[in-house]
Coordinates of C-alpha atoms in Angstrom, one line a residue:
Chain A
M1342 CA -29.3 -128.1 -40.3
N1343 CA -30.5 -124.5 -39.9
K1344 CA -27.2 -122.7 -39.8
E1345 CA -28.4 -119.0 -39.7
L1346 CA -31.4 -117.9 -37.8
T1347 CA -31.9 -114.2 -38.4
V1348 CA -34.7 -111.7 -37.9
Q1349 CA -34.9 -108.2 -39.3
T1350 CA -36.7 -105.5 -37.3
K1351 CA -37.6 -102.1 -38.7
L1352 CA -37.3 -99.2 -36.2
Q1353 CA -37.1 -95.4 -36.3
V1354 CA -35.0 -93.1 -34.2
R1355 CA -36.9 -91.2 -31.5
F1356 CA -36.2 -87.6 -30.6
S1357 CA -35.5 -88.5 -27.0
E1358 CA -32.8 -91.0 -28.1
C1359 CA -30.6 -88.3 -29.6
D1360 CA -28.0 -86.5 -27.6
S1361 CA -26.4 -83.0 -27.6
L1362 CA -24.3 -84.0 -30.7
Q1363 CA -27.6 -84.5 -32.5
I1364 CA -26.9 -88.2 -33.0
V1365 CA -28.3 -91.3 -31.2
W1366 CA -26.7 -91.5 -27.8
H1367 CA -24.3 -94.5 -27.9
G1368 CA -26.1 -96.4 -25.0
N1369 CA -29.4 -96.4 -26.9
Y1370 CA -28.0 -98.9 -29.4
L1371 CA -28.4 -101.5 -26.6
K1372 CA -32.1 -100.7 -26.6
Y1373 CA -32.3 -101.3 -30.3
F1374 CA -30.4 -104.5 -29.9
E1375 CA -32.9 -105.5 -27.2
E1376 CA -35.8 -104.6 -29.5
G1377 CA -34.2 -106.9 -32.1
R1378 CA -33.7 -109.7 -29.7
E1379 CA -37.3 -109.5 -28.4
D1380 CA -38.6 -109.4 -31.9
F1381 CA -36.5 -112.5 -32.7
A1382 CA -37.8 -114.1 -29.5
R1383 CA -41.5 -113.3 -30.2
K1384 CA -41.1 -114.7 -33.8
H1385 CA -39.3 -117.9 -32.6
G1386 CA -40.9 -118.5 -29.2
I1387 CA -37.9 -118.0 -27.0
S1388 CA -38.6 -114.7 -25.2
Y1389 CA -37.7 -113.6 -21.8
L1390 CA -41.2 -114.6 -20.7
D1391 CA -40.8 -118.1 -22.2
A1392 CA -37.7 -118.6 -20.1
K1393 CA -39.4 -117.1 -17.0
Q1394 CA -42.3 -119.6 -17.5
H1395 CA -39.7 -122.4 -17.3
G1396 CA -38.2 -121.0 -14.1
F1397 CA -35.2 -119.2 -15.5
A1398 CA -34.1 -115.6 -15.7
T1399 CA -31.8 -114.8 -18.6
P1400 CA -29.7 -111.7 -17.6
I1401 CA -27.2 -110.1 -20.0
V1402 CA -23.7 -110.8 -18.8
K1403 CA -21.8 -109.3 -21.7
S1404 CA -22.5 -106.7 -24.4
S1405 CA -20.5 -104.8 -26.9
C1406 CA -21.1 -102.4 -29.7
E1407 CA -18.9 -101.0 -32.5
H1408 CA -20.0 -97.9 -34.3
K1409 CA -19.3 -97.3 -38.0
S1410 CA -21.6 -94.3 -38.6
P1411 CA -24.2 -92.5 -36.5
L1412 CA -28.0 -92.6 -36.7
K1413 CA -29.8 -89.2 -36.5
Y1414 CA -33.3 -88.1 -35.5
G1415 CA -36.0 -89.6 -37.7
D1416 CA -33.7 -92.2 -39.4
E1417 CA -35.4 -95.4 -40.2
F1418 CA -33.2 -98.5 -39.7
I1419 CA -33.1 -102.2 -39.6
V1420 CA -31.8 -104.3 -36.6
E1421 CA -30.6 -107.6 -37.9
T1422 CA -30.5 -110.2 -35.0
T1423 CA -28.7 -113.5 -35.6
F1424 CA -28.8 -116.3 -33.1
V1425 CA -25.2 -117.6 -32.5
N1426 CA -25.4 -121.3 -31.9
A1427 CA -23.0 -121.9 -29.0
S1428 CA -22.7 -125.2 -27.2
A1429 CA -22.3 -123.6 -23.7
A1430 CA -25.4 -122.8 -21.6
K1431 CA -25.6 -119.3 -23.1
I1432 CA -27.9 -117.3 -25.4
I1433 CA -25.7 -115.3 -27.8
Y1434 CA -27.0 -112.9 -30.4
S1435 CA -25.0 -111.1 -33.0
C1436 CA -26.6 -107.7 -33.9
K1437 CA -26.2 -105.4 -36.9
I1438 CA -27.9 -102.2 -37.6
F1439 CA -28.3 -101.0 -41.2
K1440 CA -29.7 -97.7 -42.6
A1441 CA -30.6 -97.8 -46.3
G1442 CA -28.2 -100.7 -46.8
Q1443 CA -25.3 -98.9 -45.0
L1444 CA -23.8 -100.6 -41.9
I1445 CA -24.3 -98.4 -38.8
C1446 CA -23.0 -100.7 -36.1
T1447 CA -22.3 -104.2 -35.0
G1448 CA -22.6 -105.8 -31.6
E1449 CA -23.0 -108.9 -29.6
T1450 CA -24.9 -109.8 -26.4
T1451 CA -24.5 -112.8 -24.2
Q1452 CA -27.2 -114.1 -21.7
V1453 CA -26.9 -116.9 -19.2
F1454 CA -29.6 -118.9 -17.4
I1455 CA -30.2 -118.2 -13.7
D1456 CA -32.5 -120.7 -11.8
K1457 CA -35.1 -119.9 -9.2
N1458 CA -32.5 -120.0 -6.4
G1459 CA -30.5 -117.3 -8.2
E1460 CA -27.8 -119.9 -9.2
L1461 CA -26.0 -119.8 -12.6
V1462 CA -27.0 -122.9 -14.7
L1463 CA -24.0 -124.6 -16.2
N1464 CA -25.9 -127.0 -18.5
N1465 CA -28.5 -126.0 -21.1
P1466 CA -32.0 -126.2 -19.6
S1467 CA -34.2 -128.8 -21.3
F1468 CA -36.7 -126.2 -22.6
F1469 CA -33.8 -124.5 -24.4
L1470 CA -32.5 -127.8 -25.9
D1471 CA -36.0 -128.6 -27.1
W1472 CA -36.2 -125.2 -28.7
K1473 CA -32.8 -125.8 -30.4
K1474 CA -34.0 -129.1 -31.8
K1475 CA -37.2 -127.6 -33.0
M1476 CA -35.2 -124.9 -34.8
K1477 CA -32.9 -127.6 -36.3
L1478 CA -29.9 -126.0 -34.5
I1479 CA -28.8 -129.3 -33.0
Chain B
M209 CA -47.9 -79.2 13.9
N210 CA -45.2 -79.7 11.2
K211 CA -46.6 -77.8 8.3
E212 CA -43.8 -78.0 5.8
L213 CA -41.7 -81.1 5.3
T214 CA -39.1 -80.4 2.6
V215 CA -35.9 -82.1 1.5
Q216 CA -33.3 -80.6 -0.8
T217 CA -31.3 -82.9 -3.1
K218 CA -28.2 -81.8 -5.0
L219 CA -27.8 -83.3 -8.5
Q220 CA -25.9 -82.6 -11.7
V221 CA -27.1 -83.0 -15.3
R222 CA -25.7 -86.0 -17.1
F223 CA -24.6 -85.9 -20.8
S224 CA -27.1 -88.7 -21.7
E225 CA -30.0 -86.6 -20.2
C226 CA -29.6 -83.8 -22.8
D227 CA -31.3 -83.8 -26.2
S228 CA -30.6 -82.5 -29.6
L229 CA -31.5 -79.0 -28.5
Q230 CA -28.5 -79.3 -26.0
I231 CA -30.8 -79.0 -23.0
V232 CA -32.2 -81.6 -20.6
W233 CA -34.9 -83.6 -22.4
H234 CA -38.2 -82.6 -20.8
G235 CA -39.1 -86.2 -19.7
N236 CA -35.9 -86.4 -17.6
Y237 CA -37.2 -83.9 -15.1
L238 CA -39.5 -86.7 -13.9
K239 CA -36.3 -88.6 -13.1
Y240 CA -35.0 -85.7 -11.1
F241 CA -38.4 -85.4 -9.3
E242 CA -38.1 -89.2 -8.5
E243 CA -34.6 -88.7 -7.2
G244 CA -35.9 -86.0 -5.0
R245 CA -38.8 -88.1 -3.7
E246 CA -36.6 -91.1 -3.0
D247 CA -34.1 -88.8 -1.2
F248 CA -37.0 -87.4 0.9
A249 CA -38.2 -91.0 1.5
R250 CA -34.8 -92.3 2.6
K251 CA -34.4 -89.3 5.0
H252 CA -37.9 -89.7 6.5
G253 CA -38.4 -93.5 6.4
I254 CA -41.2 -93.6 3.9
S255 CA -39.6 -95.1 0.7
Y256 CA -41.1 -97.3 -1.9
L257 CA -39.4 -100.2 -0.1
D258 CA -41.1 -99.3 3.2
A259 CA -44.5 -99.3 1.5
K260 CA -43.6 -102.6 -0.1
Q261 CA -42.7 -104.1 3.2
H262 CA -46.2 -103.3 4.5
G263 CA -47.8 -104.9 1.5
F264 CA -48.4 -101.9 -0.7
A265 CA -47.3 -100.7 -4.1
T266 CA -47.4 -96.9 -4.6
P267 CA -47.6 -96.2 -8.3
I268 CA -47.7 -92.7 -9.7
V269 CA -51.2 -91.9 -11.0
K270 CA -50.6 -88.3 -11.9
S271 CA -47.6 -86.1 -12.7
S272 CA -47.0 -82.6 -14.1
C273 CA -44.1 -80.3 -14.8
E274 CA -44.0 -76.7 -15.8
H275 CA -40.7 -75.4 -17.2
K276 CA -39.4 -71.8 -16.6
S277 CA -35.9 -72.2 -17.9
P278 CA -33.8 -75.1 -19.2
L279 CA -31.0 -77.0 -17.6
K280 CA -27.9 -77.7 -19.7
Y281 CA -25.1 -80.3 -19.6
G282 CA -23.0 -80.1 -16.5
D283 CA -25.4 -77.8 -14.6
E284 CA -25.6 -78.4 -10.9
F285 CA -29.1 -78.0 -9.4
I286 CA -31.3 -78.5 -6.3
V287 CA -34.5 -80.6 -6.3
E288 CA -36.7 -79.3 -3.5
T289 CA -39.3 -82.0 -2.6
T290 CA -42.1 -81.0 -0.3
F291 CA -44.7 -83.4 1.2
V292 CA -48.2 -82.2 0.5
N293 CA -50.3 -83.2 3.5
A294 CA -53.6 -84.4 1.9
S295 CA -56.3 -86.2 3.8
A296 CA -57.1 -88.6 1.0
A297 CA -55.2 -91.9 0.7
K298 CA -52.6 -90.4 -1.5
I299 CA -48.9 -89.5 -1.4
I300 CA -48.5 -86.1 -3.0
Y301 CA -45.2 -84.3 -3.5
S302 CA -44.6 -80.8 -4.8
C303 CA -41.3 -80.5 -6.6
K304 CA -39.2 -77.5 -7.5
I305 CA -35.9 -77.4 -9.2
F306 CA -33.4 -74.5 -8.7
K307 CA -30.1 -73.6 -10.3
A308 CA -28.0 -71.1 -8.4
G309 CA -31.2 -69.7 -6.8
Q310 CA -33.1 -69.5 -10.2
L311 CA -36.4 -71.4 -10.5
I312 CA -36.0 -74.0 -13.3
C313 CA -39.3 -75.8 -13.1
T314 CA -42.1 -76.8 -10.8
G315 CA -44.1 -80.0 -10.7
E316 CA -46.3 -82.3 -8.7
T317 CA -46.7 -86.1 -8.4
T318 CA -49.5 -88.1 -6.9
Q319 CA -49.2 -91.7 -5.8
V320 CA -51.9 -94.1 -4.5
F321 CA -51.7 -97.3 -2.5
I322 CA -52.4 -100.6 -4.2
D323 CA -52.8 -103.7 -2.0
K324 CA -51.5 -107.2 -2.5
N325 CA -54.6 -108.1 -4.6
G326 CA -53.9 -105.2 -6.9
E327 CA -56.8 -103.2 -5.5
L328 CA -56.8 -99.4 -5.0
V329 CA -56.8 -98.7 -1.2
L330 CA -59.4 -96.0 -0.4
N331 CA -58.4 -95.3 3.3
N332 CA -54.9 -94.4 4.4
P333 CA -53.0 -97.6 5.4
S334 CA -52.1 -97.7 9.1
F335 CA -48.3 -97.6 8.5
F336 CA -48.8 -94.3 6.6
L337 CA -51.0 -92.8 9.4
D338 CA -48.4 -93.9 11.9
W339 CA -45.7 -92.2 9.8
K340 CA -47.8 -89.0 9.6
K341 CA -48.2 -89.0 13.4
K342 CA -44.5 -89.5 13.9
M343 CA -43.8 -86.6 11.5
K344 CA -46.4 -84.4 13.3
L345 CA -48.5 -84.1 10.2
I346 CA -51.7 -85.2 11.9
Chain C
M31 CA 5.9 -91.1 -15.8
N32 CA 2.4 -91.2 -14.7
K33 CA 1.4 -94.7 -15.5
E34 CA -2.1 -94.9 -14.1
L35 CA -4.6 -92.1 -14.1
T36 CA -7.7 -93.1 -12.2
V37 CA -10.8 -91.3 -10.8
Q38 CA -13.3 -92.8 -8.5
T39 CA -16.9 -91.6 -8.7
K40 CA -19.6 -92.4 -6.1
L41 CA -23.1 -93.0 -7.4
Q42 CA -26.4 -94.5 -6.3
V43 CA -28.9 -96.6 -8.3
R44 CA -32.0 -94.7 -9.3
F45 CA -35.4 -96.4 -9.3
S46 CA -35.9 -95.6 -13.0
E47 CA -32.7 -97.4 -13.8
C48 CA -34.0 -100.8 -12.7
D49 CA -35.9 -103.2 -14.9
S50 CA -38.6 -105.9 -14.5
L51 CA -36.0 -108.2 -13.0
Q52 CA -35.5 -105.6 -10.2
I53 CA -31.9 -105.1 -11.2
V54 CA -30.2 -102.3 -13.1
W55 CA -31.1 -102.6 -16.8
H56 CA -27.8 -103.6 -18.5
G57 CA -27.7 -100.6 -20.9
N58 CA -27.7 -98.2 -17.9
Y59 CA -24.2 -99.3 -17.0
L60 CA -23.1 -97.2 -20.0
K61 CA -24.6 -94.2 -18.3
Y62 CA -22.6 -95.0 -15.2
F63 CA -19.4 -95.4 -17.3
E64 CA -20.2 -92.0 -18.9
E65 CA -20.7 -90.4 -15.5
G66 CA -17.3 -91.8 -14.5
R67 CA -15.6 -90.5 -17.7
E68 CA -17.2 -87.0 -17.3
D69 CA -16.1 -86.9 -13.6
F70 CA -12.6 -87.9 -14.7
A71 CA -12.7 -85.3 -17.4
R72 CA -13.9 -82.5 -15.1
K73 CA -11.2 -83.4 -12.6
H74 CA -8.4 -83.5 -15.3
G75 CA -9.6 -80.8 -17.7
I76 CA -10.3 -83.0 -20.7
S77 CA -14.1 -83.0 -21.0
Y78 CA -16.3 -83.2 -24.1
L79 CA -16.7 -79.4 -23.8
D80 CA -12.9 -79.0 -23.8
A81 CA -12.6 -81.0 -27.0
K82 CA -15.5 -79.0 -28.5
Q83 CA -13.8 -75.8 -27.7
H84 CA -10.8 -77.0 -29.7
G85 CA -13.0 -77.8 -32.6
F86 CA -13.4 -81.6 -32.1
A87 CA -16.3 -83.9 -31.4
T88 CA -15.3 -87.1 -29.6
P89 CA -18.0 -89.7 -30.3
I90 CA -17.9 -93.2 -28.8
V91 CA -16.9 -95.7 -31.5
K92 CA -16.7 -98.8 -29.3
S93 CA -18.0 -99.9 -25.9
S94 CA -18.3 -103.1 -24.0
C95 CA -19.4 -104.3 -20.6
E96 CA -19.0 -107.6 -18.8
H97 CA -21.2 -108.2 -15.8
K98 CA -20.2 -110.1 -12.7
S99 CA -23.0 -109.3 -10.3
P100 CA -26.1 -107.1 -10.6
L101 CA -26.8 -103.7 -8.9
K102 CA -30.2 -103.2 -7.3
Y103 CA -32.3 -100.2 -6.4
G104 CA -30.7 -98.0 -3.8
D105 CA -27.3 -99.6 -4.1
E106 CA -24.4 -97.2 -3.6
F107 CA -21.4 -97.9 -5.9
I108 CA -18.1 -96.6 -7.1
V109 CA -17.2 -96.2 -10.8
E110 CA -13.5 -96.4 -11.3
T111 CA -12.4 -94.8 -14.5
T112 CA -8.8 -95.3 -15.7
F113 CA -7.3 -93.6 -18.7
V114 CA -5.7 -96.1 -21.1
N115 CA -2.7 -94.4 -22.6
A116 CA -2.8 -95.5 -26.3
S117 CA -0.6 -94.0 -28.9
A118 CA -3.3 -93.9 -31.6
A119 CA -5.6 -90.8 -31.9
K120 CA -8.1 -92.3 -29.5
I121 CA -9.4 -91.7 -26.0
I122 CA -9.8 -95.1 -24.3
Y123 CA -11.1 -95.5 -20.8
S124 CA -11.2 -98.7 -18.8
C125 CA -14.2 -98.7 -16.4
K126 CA -14.8 -100.8 -13.3
I127 CA -17.8 -100.7 -11.0
F128 CA -17.5 -101.8 -7.3
K129 CA -20.1 -102.2 -4.6
A130 CA -18.7 -102.4 -1.1
G131 CA -15.4 -103.7 -2.5
Q132 CA -17.1 -106.3 -4.7
L133 CA -16.5 -106.1 -8.5
I134 CA -19.9 -105.5 -10.3
C135 CA -18.7 -105.1 -13.9
T136 CA -15.9 -104.1 -16.1
G137 CA -16.0 -102.3 -19.4
E138 CA -14.1 -100.2 -21.9
T139 CA -15.0 -97.3 -24.1
T140 CA -13.2 -95.9 -27.1
Q141 CA -13.7 -92.4 -28.5
V142 CA -12.2 -90.8 -31.7
F143 CA -11.7 -87.2 -32.8
I144 CA -13.9 -85.8 -35.5
D145 CA -13.0 -82.4 -36.9
K146 CA -15.3 -79.5 -37.8
N147 CA -15.8 -81.0 -41.3
G148 CA -17.0 -84.3 -39.8
E149 CA -13.8 -86.1 -40.8
L150 CA -12.0 -88.7 -38.6
V151 CA -8.7 -87.3 -37.3
L152 CA -5.8 -89.8 -37.7
N153 CA -3.2 -87.9 -35.7
N154 CA -3.6 -86.8 -32.1
P155 CA -4.8 -83.2 -32.0
S156 CA -2.3 -80.8 -30.4
F157 CA -4.5 -79.9 -27.5
F158 CA -4.7 -83.6 -26.6
L159 CA -0.9 -84.1 -26.8
D160 CA -0.5 -81.0 -24.6
W161 CA -2.8 -82.5 -22.1
K162 CA -0.9 -85.8 -22.2
K163 CA 2.3 -83.9 -21.5
K164 CA 0.8 -82.0 -18.7
M165 CA -0.4 -85.3 -17.2
K166 CA 3.0 -86.9 -17.7
L167 CA 1.6 -89.5 -19.9
I168 CA 4.1 -88.8 -22.7
Chain D
M854 CA -63.6 -75.8 -40.3
N855 CA -61.5 -78.8 -39.3
K856 CA -62.3 -79.1 -35.6
E857 CA -60.4 -82.2 -34.6
L858 CA -57.1 -83.2 -36.0
T859 CA -56.1 -86.5 -34.6
V860 CA -53.4 -89.1 -35.4
Q861 CA -53.2 -92.6 -34.1
T862 CA -49.8 -94.3 -33.6
K863 CA -49.3 -98.0 -32.8
L864 CA -46.5 -98.8 -30.4
Q865 CA -45.3 -101.7 -28.3
V866 CA -43.8 -101.6 -24.8
R867 CA -40.1 -102.3 -24.7
F868 CA -38.4 -104.3 -22.0
S869 CA -36.2 -101.4 -21.0
E870 CA -39.2 -99.2 -20.5
C871 CA -40.5 -101.3 -17.6
D872 CA -39.5 -100.7 -14.0
S873 CA -39.1 -102.9 -10.8
L874 CA -42.9 -103.0 -10.5
Q875 CA -43.0 -104.7 -13.9
I876 CA -45.0 -102.0 -15.4
V877 CA -44.0 -99.1 -17.7
W878 CA -42.0 -96.5 -15.7
H879 CA -44.3 -93.4 -15.4
G880 CA -41.8 -91.1 -17.1
N881 CA -41.7 -93.2 -20.2
Y882 CA -45.3 -92.2 -21.1
L883 CA -43.8 -88.8 -22.0
K884 CA -41.7 -90.7 -24.6
Y885 CA -44.9 -92.3 -26.0
F886 CA -46.6 -88.9 -26.1
E887 CA -43.5 -87.6 -28.0
E888 CA -43.7 -90.5 -30.4
G889 CA -47.3 -89.6 -31.0
R890 CA -46.6 -85.9 -31.5
E891 CA -43.7 -86.7 -33.9
D892 CA -45.9 -89.1 -35.9
F893 CA -48.6 -86.4 -36.0
A894 CA -46.0 -83.9 -37.1
R895 CA -44.6 -86.1 -39.9
K896 CA -48.1 -86.8 -41.2
H897 CA -49.1 -83.1 -41.2
G898 CA -45.8 -81.4 -41.9
I899 CA -45.3 -79.6 -38.7
S900 CA -42.4 -81.4 -37.0
Y901 CA -39.6 -80.1 -34.9
L902 CA -37.4 -80.0 -38.0
D903 CA -40.0 -77.9 -39.9
A904 CA -40.0 -75.4 -37.1
K905 CA -36.2 -75.4 -36.9
Q906 CA -36.0 -74.7 -40.7
H907 CA -38.1 -71.6 -40.1
G908 CA -35.7 -70.5 -37.3
F909 CA -37.6 -71.6 -34.3
A910 CA -37.1 -74.1 -31.5
T911 CA -40.3 -75.4 -29.9
P912 CA -39.4 -76.6 -26.4
I913 CA -41.9 -78.2 -24.1
V914 CA -42.9 -75.8 -21.3
K915 CA -45.6 -77.9 -19.7
S916 CA -46.6 -81.5 -19.6
S917 CA -48.9 -83.7 -17.6
C918 CA -50.1 -87.3 -17.4
E919 CA -52.9 -89.0 -15.6
H920 CA -52.7 -92.7 -15.3
K921 CA -55.8 -95.0 -15.3
S922 CA -54.2 -98.4 -15.8
P923 CA -50.6 -99.6 -16.3
L924 CA -49.0 -100.9 -19.4
K925 CA -46.9 -104.0 -19.1
Y926 CA -44.0 -105.5 -21.1
G927 CA -45.0 -106.5 -24.6
D928 CA -48.3 -104.6 -24.6
E929 CA -49.3 -103.2 -27.9
F930 CA -51.0 -99.8 -27.6
I931 CA -52.3 -96.8 -29.5
V932 CA -51.2 -93.2 -28.8
E933 CA -53.9 -90.8 -29.9
T934 CA -52.6 -87.3 -30.5
T935 CA -55.0 -84.5 -31.0
F936 CA -54.0 -80.9 -31.9
V937 CA -55.6 -78.4 -29.6
N938 CA -56.3 -75.3 -31.6
A939 CA -55.3 -72.5 -29.2
S940 CA -55.1 -68.9 -30.3
A941 CA -52.0 -68.1 -28.3
A942 CA -48.5 -68.7 -29.8
K943 CA -48.4 -72.2 -28.5
I944 CA -48.5 -75.8 -29.8
I945 CA -50.8 -77.8 -27.5
Y946 CA -51.4 -81.5 -27.9
S947 CA -53.9 -83.7 -26.0
C948 CA -52.6 -87.3 -25.7
K949 CA -54.5 -90.5 -24.9
I950 CA -53.2 -94.0 -24.8
F951 CA -55.4 -97.0 -25.4
K952 CA -54.8 -100.7 -25.1
A953 CA -57.3 -102.9 -26.8
G954 CA -59.9 -100.1 -26.5
Q955 CA -59.2 -99.5 -22.8
L956 CA -58.0 -96.0 -21.7
I957 CA -54.5 -96.3 -20.2
C958 CA -53.7 -92.6 -19.6
T959 CA -54.4 -89.1 -20.7
G960 CA -52.0 -86.2 -20.9
E961 CA -51.3 -82.8 -22.5
T962 CA -48.1 -81.1 -23.6
T963 CA -47.5 -77.4 -24.4
Q964 CA -44.7 -76.1 -26.6
V965 CA -43.7 -72.5 -27.2
F966 CA -41.7 -70.8 -30.0
I967 CA -38.2 -69.6 -29.3
D968 CA -36.5 -67.5 -32.0
K969 CA -32.9 -67.6 -33.0
N970 CA -31.9 -65.1 -30.3
G971 CA -33.4 -67.4 -27.7
E972 CA -36.4 -65.1 -27.1
L973 CA -39.9 -66.3 -26.5
V974 CA -42.1 -65.4 -29.4
L975 CA -45.4 -63.9 -28.3
N976 CA -47.2 -63.9 -31.7
N977 CA -47.8 -67.0 -33.9
P978 CA -44.9 -67.3 -36.4
S979 CA -46.2 -66.9 -40.0
F980 CA -45.2 -70.5 -41.0
F981 CA -47.4 -71.7 -38.2
L982 CA -50.4 -69.5 -39.2
D983 CA -49.9 -70.8 -42.8
W984 CA -50.0 -74.3 -41.6
K985 CA -53.1 -73.7 -39.6
K986 CA -54.8 -72.2 -42.7
K987 CA -53.8 -75.2 -44.8
M988 CA -55.2 -77.5 -42.1
K989 CA -58.4 -75.4 -42.0
L990 CA -57.9 -74.6 -38.3
I991 CA -58.3 -70.9 -38.9

């Protein structure tokens, strides 16, 4: 069984992402986490568009971020996105950002499945179970 | 005839809108212009949702901004949005931002009408002509 | 003793804050929380600029958000910002967003004090203790 | 003489950059232009930090964007940033965005030099003239 599914994404801080304190504005880390998730999703065929094609929206219902050290303008960094293999009908990613090996922040995001009628889906959609099987997660 | 149709909108600079130079990041003035336009549109019944209801999208095709003086964190300011009464099938707004009477920047945005097939509309849609009549612009 | 210190801030969703799903992009709730905090801070004299004047930066070290229901374009909503009276040298706010009485999301942010040398401050700065006394929090 | 100094930067549309119309929100093109400028600046040693080191801030005083076709989520595109060799004490860039060879938009940004006292500089700073000589622009 494939226990850890992780993708590393290389990014660089943009000028417009820094605030008056000359560090990345804290809310922008959620953009970096999203970049990481989407990179993961493109690489593993489980993107927002894949879900959409199967009739589901996958909104974020929970997110958190804990900061250890700030990023500054021009910094190059790695977003490390790990799929957390939950049994519930949720998509959970653990996110870590590193700069030159140093841990910058950690976070987690949780997404749920909403069907075409706008209803929360309580059981894992079959396309998601198929994907998990393919990835040897179940 | 109603020659000048202007709406004034009061806003305040948010912390997350300032950059490393401790002034509002230049791209954020386009957000303020949009706030001004939407406030105008709500007051005069010509919003993006009104257009949508009539089957049109109204994307921005042109925007510009000229800066005289910067806004800083916490500054309160006025966006002054003036409808420019063009004959072509376009929605043009002239935008000015003032802080305590001082001119901060000027700009202009141009929107076109796109129909349900994604085609550019060359003649003014009837709902827009009706609105212009109601506003005594034609 | 003043057990609950809460400020309510009225805001409206901007067009540029909505994403492809036509709801507010999840990261933008951190902007709303910040608006709430800054409104609280202006009303109670404990803003980022007050801290700065005393020689401290107050970066966010932790933030979280749990979503119950989405906000859409044009929605008016209330950010309710409550000061969490911790004993540690931290500024903690609990944040709730309501639309027409309905709970939209809950969250929390934690800030620390960094002195002029960039060092984490382990004891509450005196200006912060003075403020707490004035507010009858200690 | 080096008449055209151009840098091409490859980027990809982020989810959070798209709006309710499922296209890139118009103001975000200014971010892409900035990415292009900063990439240009890093490659040619004339970045915002270089100017800062010589005692100058280089705020944007004018920007414009004309849209031909929208970018959508996931689109890969090229920002083409060309230095416009003006004689006045200004930094002017012409910006074009292409997707698979198709022109998406064109724009221009103008920056000025502000000295340590916050005064507008009317003559080209010597570090900028030196750079122009090095680049065979004068």
